[in-house]
mmCIF file of C-alpha atoms (C1' of nucleotides) in Angstrom:
data_model
loop_
_atom_site.group_PDB
_atom_site.id
_atom_site.type_symbol
_atom_site.label_atom_id
_atom_site.label_comp_id
_atom_site.label_asym_id
_atom_site.label_seq_id
_atom_site.Cartn_x
_atom_site.Cartn_y
_atom_site.Cartn_z
ATOM 1 C CA MET P 114 -25.237 -0.845 -23.516
ATOM 2 C CA LYS P 115 -26.049 -0.293 -20.116
ATOM 3 C CA ILE P 116 -23.557 0.976 -17.413
ATOM 4 C CA GLY P 117 -22.674 -2.468 -16.227
ATOM 5 C CA GLU P 118 -21.736 -3.959 -19.342
ATOM 6 C CA LEU P 119 -19.719 -0.889 -20.269
ATOM 7 C CA ALA P 120 -17.979 -1.503 -16.871
ATOM 8 C CA LYS P 121 -17.042 -4.776 -17.735
ATOM 9 C CA ARG P 122 -16.159 -3.971 -20.954
ATOM 10 C CA SER P 123 -13.913 -0.862 -20.390
ATOM 11 C CA GLY P 124 -12.608 -2.147 -16.845
ATOM 12 C CA LEU P 125 -13.520 0.917 -15.061
ATOM 13 C CA THR P 126 -15.954 0.424 -12.376
ATOM 14 C CA ALA P 127 -20.053 1.644 -12.825
ATOM 15 C CA TYR P 128 -18.933 4.352 -10.020
ATOM 16 C CA THR P 129 -15.914 5.602 -11.897
ATOM 17 C CA ILE P 130 -17.890 5.840 -15.313
ATOM 18 C CA ARG P 131 -20.512 7.814 -13.344
ATOM 19 C CA TYR P 132 -17.539 9.956 -11.714
ATOM 20 C CA TYR P 133 -16.032 10.401 -14.962
ATOM 21 C CA GLU P 134 -19.184 11.599 -16.537
ATOM 22 C CA GLN P 135 -20.052 13.676 -13.503
ATOM 23 C CA ILE P 136 -16.504 15.542 -14.267
ATOM 24 C CA GLY P 137 -16.995 16.111 -17.783
ATOM 25 C CA LEU P 138 -14.243 13.457 -18.740
ATOM 26 C CA LEU P 139 -17.040 11.250 -20.573
ATOM 27 C CA PRO P 140 -20.210 12.461 -22.454
ATOM 28 C CA ALA P 141 -23.373 12.214 -20.904
ATOM 29 C CA PRO P 142 -24.711 9.335 -22.822
ATOM 30 C CA ASP P 143 -28.395 8.789 -23.894
ATOM 31 C CA LYS P 144 -31.039 7.729 -21.247
ATOM 32 C CA ASP P 145 -33.638 5.081 -21.734
ATOM 33 C CA ALA P 146 -37.353 5.192 -20.698
ATOM 34 C CA SER P 147 -36.602 4.284 -17.063
ATOM 35 C CA GLY P 148 -33.806 6.873 -16.926
ATOM 36 C CA GLN P 149 -30.699 4.432 -17.202
ATOM 37 C CA ARG P 150 -27.601 5.283 -19.523
ATOM 38 C CA ASP P 151 -27.503 3.595 -22.633
ATOM 39 C CA TYR P 152 -23.788 3.793 -24.255
ATOM 40 C CA ASP P 153 -22.765 3.522 -27.856
ATOM 41 C CA ALA P 154 -19.601 1.230 -27.987
ATOM 42 C CA SER P 155 -17.839 4.142 -29.543
ATOM 43 C CA ILE P 156 -17.190 5.252 -25.927
ATOM 44 C CA LEU P 157 -14.809 2.626 -25.650
ATOM 45 C CA THR P 158 -12.645 4.133 -27.808
ATOM 46 C CA TRP P 159 -12.230 7.115 -25.854
ATOM 47 C CA ILE P 160 -12.333 5.503 -22.476
ATOM 48 C CA GLU P 161 -9.299 3.253 -23.677
ATOM 49 C CA PHE P 162 -7.601 6.422 -24.948
ATOM 50 C CA LEU P 163 -8.201 8.075 -21.724
ATOM 51 C CA GLY P 164 -6.819 4.972 -20.027
ATOM 52 C CA ARG P 165 -3.334 5.537 -22.060
ATOM 53 C CA LEU P 166 -3.157 8.996 -21.022
ATOM 54 C CA LYS P 167 -4.065 7.823 -17.303
ATOM 55 C CA ALA P 168 -1.061 5.043 -17.488
ATOM 56 C CA THR P 169 1.203 7.783 -18.353
ATOM 57 C CA GLY P 170 0.594 10.035 -16.053
ATOM 58 C CA MET P 171 -1.678 12.564 -17.064
ATOM 59 C CA PRO P 172 -3.448 14.023 -13.915
ATOM 60 C CA ILE P 173 -7.356 14.242 -14.649
ATOM 61 C CA ARG P 174 -7.470 18.283 -14.915
ATOM 62 C CA GLU P 175 -5.390 17.928 -18.154
ATOM 63 C CA MET P 176 -7.331 15.202 -19.508
ATOM 64 C CA LEU P 177 -10.699 17.296 -18.825
ATOM 65 C CA ARG P 178 -8.993 20.324 -20.808
ATOM 66 C CA TYR P 179 -8.400 17.667 -23.899
ATOM 67 C CA ALA P 180 -11.930 16.478 -23.277
ATOM 68 C CA ALA P 181 -12.939 20.093 -23.415
ATOM 69 C CA LEU P 182 -11.171 20.660 -26.681
ATOM 70 C CA ARG P 183 -12.368 17.349 -28.178
ATOM 71 C CA GLU P 184 -15.939 18.336 -27.642
ATOM 72 C CA LYS P 185 -15.425 21.631 -29.298
ATOM 73 C CA GLY P 186 -14.517 19.800 -32.611
ATOM 74 C CA SER P 187 -11.770 19.478 -35.153
ATOM 75 C CA ALA P 188 -11.303 23.238 -34.628
ATOM 76 C CA THR P 189 -9.404 22.513 -32.139
ATOM 77 C CA ASP P 190 -7.338 19.785 -33.457
ATOM 78 C CA ALA P 191 -4.129 22.328 -33.095
ATOM 79 C CA GLU P 192 -4.260 22.512 -29.647
ATOM 80 C CA ARG P 193 -5.224 19.226 -28.857
ATOM 81 C CA ARG P 194 -1.950 18.299 -30.434
ATOM 82 C CA THR P 195 0.004 20.697 -28.888
ATOM 83 C CA LEU P 196 -1.617 19.445 -25.507
ATOM 84 C CA LEU P 197 -0.093 15.886 -26.453
ATOM 85 C CA GLU P 198 2.948 16.828 -27.547
ATOM 86 C CA ALA P 199 3.874 18.810 -23.962
ATOM 87 C CA HIS P 200 2.442 15.447 -22.650
ATOM 88 C CA ARG P 201 4.887 13.045 -24.249
ATOM 89 C CA ARG P 202 7.866 15.221 -23.694
ATOM 90 C CA LYS P 203 6.812 14.946 -20.201
ATOM 91 C CA VAL P 204 6.467 11.148 -20.228
ATOM 92 C CA ARG P 205 9.718 10.705 -21.938
ATOM 93 C CA ASP P 206 11.756 12.816 -19.416
ATOM 94 C CA HIS P 207 9.836 10.549 -16.741
ATOM 95 C CA VAL P 208 10.897 7.358 -18.553
ATOM 96 C CA ALA P 209 14.320 8.671 -18.807
ATOM 97 C CA ASP P 210 14.516 9.657 -15.184
ATOM 98 C CA LEU P 211 13.212 6.115 -14.498
ATOM 99 C CA GLN P 212 15.982 4.166 -16.204
ATOM 100 C CA ALA P 213 18.882 6.830 -14.631
ATOM 101 C CA ASN P 214 17.177 5.615 -10.982
ATOM 102 C CA LEU P 215 17.194 1.873 -12.222
ATOM 103 C CA LEU P 216 20.593 2.103 -12.908
ATOM 104 C CA VAL P 217 21.085 3.343 -9.181
ATOM 105 C CA LEU P 218 18.871 0.543 -8.268
ATOM 106 C CA ASP P 219 21.058 -2.136 -9.999
ATOM 107 C CA ALA P 220 24.089 -1.016 -8.751
ATOM 108 C CA LYS P 221 22.625 -1.102 -5.029
ATOM 109 C CA ILE P 222 21.007 -4.730 -5.832
ATOM 110 C CA SER P 223 24.782 -5.713 -6.982
ATOM 111 C CA GLY P 224 25.924 -4.128 -3.704
ATOM 112 C CA TYR P 225 23.904 -6.784 -1.788
ATOM 113 C CA ALA P 226 24.445 -9.559 -3.932
ATOM 114 C CA ASP P 227 28.537 -9.144 -3.875
ATOM 115 C CA ALA P 228 28.253 -8.600 0.319
ATOM 116 C CA GLU P 229 26.323 -12.046 0.162
ATOM 117 C CA LYS P 230 29.001 -13.610 -2.001
ATOM 118 C CA ARG P 231 31.843 -12.525 0.279
ATOM 119 C CA ILE P 232 29.800 -13.820 3.347
ATOM 120 C CA GLU P 233 29.067 -17.193 1.543
ATOM 121 C CA THR P 234 32.871 -17.829 0.573
ATOM 122 C CA GLN P 235 34.177 -16.378 3.850
ATOM 123 C CA HIS P 236 34.392 -19.265 6.436
ATOM 124 C CA ASP P 237 32.980 -21.795 4.753
ATOM 125 C CA PRO P 238 32.930 -21.988 1.132
ATOM 126 C CA VAL P 239 31.734 -25.715 1.141
ATOM 127 C CA LYS P 240 28.654 -25.218 2.894
ATOM 128 C CA ARG P 241 27.111 -22.571 0.995
ATOM 129 C CA LYS P 242 23.867 -21.188 1.198
ATOM 130 C CA PRO P 243 21.758 -22.021 -1.884
ATOM 131 C CA LEU P 244 20.489 -18.855 -3.315
ATOM 132 C CA ARG P 245 16.978 -20.313 -4.472
ATOM 133 C CA ALA P 246 16.380 -21.814 -1.086
ATOM 134 C CA ARG P 247 15.350 -18.143 0.556
ATOM 135 C CA ARG P 248 12.065 -17.287 0.757
ATOM 136 C CA PRO P 249 10.801 -13.684 1.939
ATOM 137 C CA ARG P 250 9.375 -13.626 5.391
ATOM 138 C CA THR P 251 5.847 -12.658 6.137
ATOM 139 C CA LEU P 252 5.831 -8.753 7.107
ATOM 140 C CA MET X 201 22.575 19.706 11.481
ATOM 141 C CA LYS X 202 19.370 21.443 12.603
ATOM 142 C CA ILE X 203 16.155 20.292 10.719
ATOM 143 C CA GLY X 204 15.950 23.462 8.374
ATOM 144 C CA GLU X 205 19.677 23.012 7.066
ATOM 145 C CA LEU X 206 18.765 19.227 6.723
ATOM 146 C CA ALA X 207 15.369 20.531 4.675
ATOM 147 C CA LYS X 208 17.458 22.971 2.493
ATOM 148 C CA ARG X 209 20.090 20.085 1.636
ATOM 149 C CA SER X 210 17.692 17.015 1.184
ATOM 150 C CA GLY X 211 15.039 19.111 -0.876
ATOM 151 C CA LEU X 212 12.579 17.929 1.606
ATOM 152 C CA THR X 213 10.578 20.087 3.745
ATOM 153 C CA ALA X 214 10.633 20.289 7.401
ATOM 154 C CA TYR X 215 7.244 19.057 7.805
ATOM 155 C CA THR X 216 8.063 16.320 5.765
ATOM 156 C CA ILE X 217 10.940 15.141 7.551
ATOM 157 C CA ARG X 218 9.119 15.189 10.625
ATOM 158 C CA TYR X 219 5.936 13.263 9.209
ATOM 159 C CA TYR X 220 8.873 10.653 7.873
ATOM 160 C CA GLU X 221 10.396 10.195 10.903
ATOM 161 C CA GLN X 222 7.042 10.153 12.627
ATOM 162 C CA ILE X 223 5.852 6.945 10.484
ATOM 163 C CA GLY X 224 9.332 5.653 10.867
ATOM 164 C CA LEU X 225 11.060 5.962 7.291
ATOM 165 C CA LEU X 226 13.667 8.238 8.826
ATOM 166 C CA PRO X 227 15.393 7.090 12.325
ATOM 167 C CA ALA X 228 14.627 9.513 15.236
ATOM 168 C CA PRO X 229 17.761 11.884 15.108
ATOM 169 C CA ASP X 230 19.521 13.279 18.672
ATOM 170 C CA LYS X 231 18.279 16.247 20.234
ATOM 171 C CA ASP X 232 20.000 19.035 21.520
ATOM 172 C CA ALA X 233 19.816 20.683 25.086
ATOM 173 C CA SER X 234 16.653 22.460 24.135
ATOM 174 C CA GLY X 235 15.037 19.446 22.222
ATOM 175 C CA GLN X 236 15.891 20.300 18.664
ATOM 176 C CA ARG X 237 16.768 17.491 16.090
ATOM 177 C CA ASP X 238 20.257 17.365 15.786
ATOM 178 C CA TYR X 239 21.005 15.462 12.042
ATOM 179 C CA ASP X 240 24.185 13.750 10.963
ATOM 180 C CA ALA X 241 25.373 14.482 7.408
ATOM 181 C CA SER X 242 24.671 10.445 6.608
ATOM 182 C CA ILE X 243 20.992 10.895 6.897
ATOM 183 C CA LEU X 244 21.367 12.793 3.199
ATOM 184 C CA THR X 245 22.468 9.513 1.693
ATOM 185 C CA TRP X 246 19.589 7.306 3.062
ATOM 186 C CA ILE X 247 17.083 10.424 2.131
ATOM 187 C CA GLU X 248 18.154 10.444 -1.215
ATOM 188 C CA PHE X 249 17.815 6.611 -1.687
ATOM 189 C CA LEU X 250 14.300 7.024 -0.580
ATOM 190 C CA GLY X 251 13.889 9.816 -3.129
ATOM 191 C CA ARG X 252 14.939 7.182 -5.770
ATOM 192 C CA LEU X 253 12.400 4.620 -4.307
ATOM 193 C CA LYS X 254 10.032 7.097 -4.385
ATOM 194 C CA ALA X 255 10.785 8.499 -8.021
ATOM 195 C CA THR X 256 10.336 4.776 -9.116
ATOM 196 C CA GLY X 257 6.853 4.899 -7.543
ATOM 197 C CA MET X 258 7.349 2.544 -4.533
ATOM 198 C CA PRO X 259 4.997 3.343 -1.934
ATOM 199 C CA ILE X 260 5.782 4.596 1.563
ATOM 200 C CA ARG X 261 4.362 1.395 2.938
ATOM 201 C CA GLU X 262 6.932 -0.453 0.980
ATOM 202 C CA MET X 263 9.729 1.830 1.830
ATOM 203 C CA LEU X 264 8.840 1.521 5.486
ATOM 204 C CA ARG X 265 9.459 -2.373 5.025
ATOM 205 C CA TYR X 266 12.569 -1.539 3.631
ATOM 206 C CA ALA X 267 13.583 0.936 6.424
ATOM 207 C CA ALA X 268 12.585 -1.658 9.237
ATOM 208 C CA LEU X 269 14.826 -3.929 7.881
ATOM 209 C CA ARG X 270 17.475 -1.743 7.434
ATOM 210 C CA GLU X 271 17.361 -0.787 11.203
ATOM 211 C CA LYS X 272 17.728 -4.258 11.848
ATOM 212 C CA GLY X 273 21.037 -4.662 10.290
ATOM 213 C CA SER X 274 23.037 -6.696 7.970
ATOM 214 C CA ALA X 275 21.243 -9.811 8.833
ATOM 215 C CA THR X 276 18.312 -8.578 6.528
ATOM 216 C CA ASP X 277 20.430 -7.987 3.751
ATOM 217 C CA ALA X 278 19.106 -11.049 1.576
ATOM 218 C CA GLU X 279 15.675 -9.863 2.409
ATOM 219 C CA ARG X 280 16.205 -6.177 1.510
ATOM 220 C CA ARG X 281 17.729 -7.239 -1.689
ATOM 221 C CA THR X 282 14.664 -9.837 -2.771
ATOM 222 C CA LEU X 283 12.878 -6.259 -2.304
ATOM 223 C CA LEU X 284 14.411 -4.404 -4.155
ATOM 224 C CA GLU X 285 14.586 -7.071 -7.116
ATOM 225 C CA ALA X 286 11.120 -7.341 -6.838
ATOM 226 C CA HIS X 287 10.849 -3.500 -6.997
ATOM 227 C CA ARG X 288 13.259 -3.257 -9.844
ATOM 228 C CA ARG X 289 10.942 -5.659 -11.774
ATOM 229 C CA LYS X 290 7.819 -3.792 -11.159
ATOM 230 C CA VAL X 291 9.792 -0.714 -12.782
ATOM 231 C CA ARG X 292 11.107 -2.389 -15.488
ATOM 232 C CA ASP X 293 7.306 -3.269 -16.223
ATOM 233 C CA HIS X 294 6.387 0.094 -15.767
ATOM 234 C CA VAL X 295 8.769 1.519 -18.047
ATOM 235 C CA ALA X 296 7.737 -1.273 -20.927
ATOM 236 C CA ASP X 297 4.385 0.009 -20.215
ATOM 237 C CA LEU X 298 5.251 3.716 -20.917
ATOM 238 C CA GLN X 299 7.226 2.871 -23.818
ATOM 239 C CA ALA X 300 4.085 1.103 -25.211
ATOM 240 C CA ASN X 301 2.018 3.954 -24.644
ATOM 241 C CA LEU X 302 4.142 6.461 -25.933
ATOM 242 C CA LEU X 303 4.047 4.679 -29.142
ATOM 243 C CA VAL X 304 0.278 4.842 -29.392
ATOM 244 C CA LEU X 305 0.954 8.673 -28.289
ATOM 245 C CA ASP X 306 3.002 9.081 -30.985
ATOM 246 C CA ALA X 307 0.609 7.786 -33.545
ATOM 247 C CA LYS X 308 -2.213 9.946 -32.166
ATOM 248 C CA ILE X 309 -0.044 13.094 -33.002
ATOM 249 C CA SER X 310 1.258 11.899 -36.369
ATOM 250 C CA GLY X 311 -2.823 11.456 -36.790
ATOM 251 C CA TYR X 312 -3.010 15.262 -36.050
ATOM 252 C CA ALA X 313 -0.633 16.320 -37.866
ATOM 253 C CA ASP X 314 -1.384 14.555 -40.876
ATOM 254 C CA ALA X 315 -5.406 16.007 -40.162
ATOM 255 C CA GLU X 316 -3.348 19.337 -40.103
ATOM 256 C CA LYS X 317 -1.633 19.136 -43.422
ATOM 257 C CA ARG X 318 -4.897 18.269 -45.339
ATOM 258 C CA ILE X 319 -6.443 21.168 -44.116
ATOM 259 C CA GLU X 320 -3.438 23.367 -45.339
ATOM 260 C CA THR X 321 -3.267 21.392 -48.806
ATOM 261 C CA GLN X 322 -7.020 22.609 -49.297
ATOM 262 C CA HIS X 323 -8.154 18.675 -49.412
ATOM 263 C CA ASP X 324 -11.634 17.430 -47.921
ATOM 264 C CA PRO X 325 -11.120 17.727 -43.955
ATOM 265 C CA VAL X 326 -12.514 14.797 -42.077
ATOM 266 C CA LYS X 327 -16.550 15.656 -41.189
ATOM 267 C CA ARG X 328 -16.703 15.207 -37.455
ATOM 268 C CA LYS X 329 -20.480 14.426 -35.932
ATOM 269 C CA PRO X 330 -20.559 17.431 -33.192
ATOM 270 C CA LEU X 331 -20.462 16.509 -29.696
ATOM 271 C CA ARG X 332 -23.293 17.202 -27.619
ATOM 272 C CA ALA X 333 -22.964 20.383 -25.203
ATOM 273 C CA ARG X 334 -23.233 19.099 -21.485
ATOM 274 C CA ARG X 335 -22.438 20.565 -17.907
ATOM 275 C CA PRO X 336 -19.430 19.564 -16.131
ATOM 276 C CA ARG X 337 -19.031 19.817 -12.673
ATOM 277 C CA THR X 338 -16.421 21.843 -11.659
ATOM 278 C CA LEU X 339 -13.162 20.320 -10.428
ATOM 279 C "C1'" DC I 9 14.819 43.374 27.560
ATOM 280 C "C1'" DC I 10 12.806 42.361 23.510
ATOM 281 C "C1'" DT I 11 12.096 41.013 18.974
ATOM 282 C "C1'" DT I 12 13.059 37.748 15.690
ATOM 283 C "C1'" DG I 13 13.072 33.421 13.455
ATOM 284 C "C1'" DA I 14 14.214 28.409 13.848
ATOM 285 C "C1'" DC I 15 12.526 25.100 16.499
ATOM 286 C "C1'" DT I 16 9.216 21.795 18.970
ATOM 287 C "C1'" DT I 17 4.403 19.158 19.412
ATOM 288 C "C1'" DA I 18 -0.425 17.255 18.564
ATOM 289 C "C1'" DG I 19 -3.774 17.411 15.469
ATOM 290 C "C1'" DA I 20 -6.287 19.396 11.434
ATOM 291 C "C1'" DG I 21 -6.504 20.124 6.597
ATOM 292 C "C1'" DT I 22 -5.482 19.170 1.514
ATOM 293 C "C1'" DG I 23 -5.601 17.588 -2.957
ATOM 294 C "C1'" DC I 24 -6.186 13.707 -5.645
ATOM 295 C "C1'" DG I 25 -8.814 9.802 -7.758
ATOM 296 C "C1'" DC I 26 -11.804 7.044 -6.645
ATOM 297 C "C1'" DT I 27 -15.394 4.358 -3.858
ATOM 298 C "C1'" DC I 28 -19.443 3.750 -1.511
ATOM 299 C "C1'" DG I 29 -23.942 4.056 1.402
ATOM 300 C "C1'" DA I 30 -28.846 5.204 1.223
ATOM 301 C "C1'" DA I 31 -32.687 5.201 -0.401
ATOM 302 C "C1'" DC I 32 -35.111 4.310 -4.158
ATOM 303 C "C1'" DA I 33 -37.078 3.179 -9.391
ATOM 304 C "C1'" DC I 34 -37.459 -0.531 -12.431
ATOM 305 C "C1'" DC I 35 -37.288 -5.105 -15.030
ATOM 306 C "C1'" DT I 36 -37.540 -9.979 -15.127
ATOM 307 C "C1'" DA I 37 -38.101 -14.669 -13.337
ATOM 308 C "C1'" DG I 38 -40.202 -18.239 -10.669
ATOM 309 C "C1'" DC F 208 -46.726 -11.255 -6.837
ATOM 310 C "C1'" DT F 209 -42.710 -10.878 -4.921
ATOM 311 C "C1'" DA F 210 -37.736 -11.295 -4.859
ATOM 312 C "C1'" DG F 211 -33.385 -10.160 -6.788
ATOM 313 C "C1'" DG F 212 -30.596 -7.804 -9.911
ATOM 314 C "C1'" DT F 213 -29.300 -3.704 -11.739
ATOM 315 C "C1'" DG F 214 -29.772 0.530 -12.081
ATOM 316 C "C1'" DT F 215 -30.653 5.740 -10.186
ATOM 317 C "C1'" DT F 216 -29.008 10.188 -7.142
ATOM 318 C "C1'" DC F 217 -26.390 12.852 -3.999
ATOM 319 C "C1'" DG F 218 -23.349 13.103 -0.606
ATOM 320 C "C1'" DA F 219 -19.905 11.190 2.459
ATOM 321 C "C1'" DG F 220 -15.885 8.305 3.199
ATOM 322 C "C1'" DC F 221 -11.405 6.481 2.251
ATOM 323 C "C1'" DG F 222 -6.185 5.816 1.203
ATOM 324 C "C1'" DC F 223 -2.046 8.189 0.104
ATOM 325 C "C1'" DA F 224 1.205 11.043 0.901
ATOM 326 C "C1'" DC F 225 2.082 15.315 2.606
ATOM 327 C "C1'" DT F 226 1.168 20.272 4.586
ATOM 328 C "C1'" DC F 227 -0.149 23.693 7.623
ATOM 329 C "C1'" DT F 228 -2.078 25.871 11.752
ATOM 330 C "C1'" DA F 229 -1.479 26.642 16.573
ATOM 331 C "C1'" DA F 230 0.412 27.529 20.552
ATOM 332 C "C1'" DG F 231 4.536 27.099 22.666
ATOM 333 C "C1'" DT F 232 9.776 27.041 23.703
ATOM 334 C "C1'" DC F 233 14.443 28.998 23.153
ATOM 335 C "C1'" DA F 234 19.101 31.302 21.008
ATOM 336 C "C1'" DA F 235 20.935 35.127 19.367
ATOM 337 C "C1'" DG F 236 21.419 39.814 17.553
ATOM 338 C "C1'" DG F 237 19.945 44.888 18.509
#
DNA sequence: CCTTGACTTAGAGTGCGCTCGAACACCTAG
DNA sequence: CTAGGTGTTCGAGCGCACTCTAAGTCAAGG
């Protein structure tokens, strides 16, 4: 498969694929007679995994370390596992942090909701502003 | 309080505080006779809230929209609430995504653990096709 | 008085992760 | 034969969020 198709199938752009190859995140594929990259479908699995590392906030430098270990073969399995476990810990911590902040956000939003309610019922309870009628303004 | 103390108390650097003021994220404080910023302690509450927005991945541009609404007073409460609700939805989605990826990560780590076990118990290890050597660009 | 250290400004530099421009090569359809 | 589309390389540029430099001001302590 050529780079354009891999781009479509992987969700990366051709630019990004070449960039990843350049930095060593993707293995250099075989080239055809006219020098064009010819990818094996199996690369998609690796790209998908990289996507998960990225989605969980792993910086490229660390993915690179993982990629380098992977290229050295199964002798590095233990080290790779350690790396992933460390990453997992960070992700879990991050999730916990996000959840804590969500609670504060909930409280803040409730505060706005309460204030709104007070205003609605304060002077003119009959003529309520319908909650669904509001639209955000263009900024 | 001067900028140095605010930096210590808020956890931001003085550079960042000036930068935030410059872009409109922090209100311009009063200046003393010699032109130095004189902060009210109440700014800490705002900085802390900004920190939560940042920690939950809100880009500065959006914080700026919130800050602008805040400066306009309580007439913008409904809009601010809408903004925060939209953000909360994004954060929740992101957390769900992270958790899904954590499950995959768990599976991957278990895979390494299993492989390790197989080797330890002297069963045939998975034979991998060696990956080709390549020259990564230094990052 | 003089030094030290915290402050001021405008603007330049950094690190990350892409993203694109330029100029050229190659294949396929009309 | 030629135009269009896809590919190639190298290096520059971009958007974000800071981070720091340079050159200067100012107040307090020794």
